[in-house]
Amino acid sequence: MAWFDRLRSGLSKTRSAILGEATPVGDAPGDAPGAAPGAAPARRARDWEMDWDDLEFALIGADVGARIAAEVVREARKERERGTSFRDALEQALLDQLEGDRLRQKLRRVGFDLDVTRKMVEPAGKVLMVVGVNGVGKTTTIAKLGRYWSGHGKQVVFCAGDTFRAAGSEQLAVWGERLGIPTVTGESGSDTAALAFDAAQRRIARGADLLIVDTAGRLHTKHNLMEELKKVKRVIGKADPGEPKEVWLVLDAVTGQNGLEQAKRFNEAVGVTGVIVTKLDGTGKGGILLPIARELGLPIRFVGVGEQADDLQPYDAAAYVRALLDAPAAA
Ligand SMILES: Nc1nc2c(ncn2[C@@H]2O[C@H](COP(=O)(O)OP(=O)(O)OP(=O)(O)O)[C@@H](O)[C@H]2O)c(=O)[nH]1
Ligand SMILES: [Mg+2]
């Protein structure tokens, strides 16, 4: 399946959540975009309409947040009144949230240029540290990133820094073995910071392009665990001054708005430079990308739409909105 089709099917629950009440307009027979698959008519409706209040309510249900939902509806409505089709008016309003001027300004303040990102599929610097709460998908995401970058000709090294759980370090080591990516592992219960120091030195010794450091999942509200994370970051900088240049936070879309709070806490502790949103396929709350982009002022780098290796994709706002609005044509 092509990546866009994967994204589109990954977003189907969010599409139903937002556009479930949409009705096709015009003569052409077809599905409304939120229609349940199954009773498929000849082809997809080119355009559809929806009650504005229903849309606002549905956007909130998809975890877009009340303020942004109201803004989206206001903007889309204005555009609709100018004669733009409902679908296109909504597309514009959503895109404005995800890459409009306000967001650009916000990202520029953290030294990030959206237009550069669009082409950039690699992190800045040589060390990328991956953080997040328990079970969000950090370790499997690192495996997918490793596969992605080694597929692009980069020499990658993993640091299996989750020494907290008995099998934590081993999980990434197994991936490393499968992918042919050297993995620095430690005993369970050993110090992650010491392991990361060792891995940073080995990355330099090997002359590899990139070290990706896994960390144990932790609650953003646990002070001592967040302090430990700060230490890991500091110690990497001792082995490789200036690194890690990137700290990416993995957020599980299923947790919706709670992810915003996680992001604030992790950002305060270790200075997050990018966000990966996983499990978009498992939830109707895929609207969470809007407040992540608009309210956090942190760039979204990749999105996860499934458990397969190809299901981690570089984030592209325009593709996300198109995949959200357009149901696949019925076969
Ligand atoms: N459906 C779906 N599942 C995903 C996605 N990304 C990760 N997962 C699954 O989420 C589960 C947890 O993944 P892990 O990578 O172990 O999560 P983690 O954050 O490393 O967990 P801890 O180390 O325990 O904190 C696994 O079963 C993954 O396959 C995604 O985009 N979609
Ligand atoms: Mg893990």
PDB file of C-alpha atoms and ligand atoms in Angstrom, residues 138-139 162 165 171 214-215, ligand 2:
ATOM      1  CA  LYS A 138       9.238   4.799  21.840  1.00  0.00           C
ATOM      2  CA  THR A 139      11.175   1.588  21.271  1.00  0.00           C
ATOM      3  CA  ASP A 162      15.649   1.312  28.800  1.00  0.00           C
ATOM      4  CA  ARG A 165      12.424  -3.120  32.674  1.00  0.00           C
ATOM      5  CA  GLN A 171      13.688  -5.357  22.969  1.00  0.00           C
ATOM      6  CA  ASP A 214      16.052   4.908  23.895  1.00  0.00           C
ATOM      7  CA  THR A 215      14.907   5.715  27.414  1.00  0.00           C
TER       8      THR A 215
HETATM    9 MG    MG B   2      10.400   1.030  25.290  1.00  0.00          MG
END
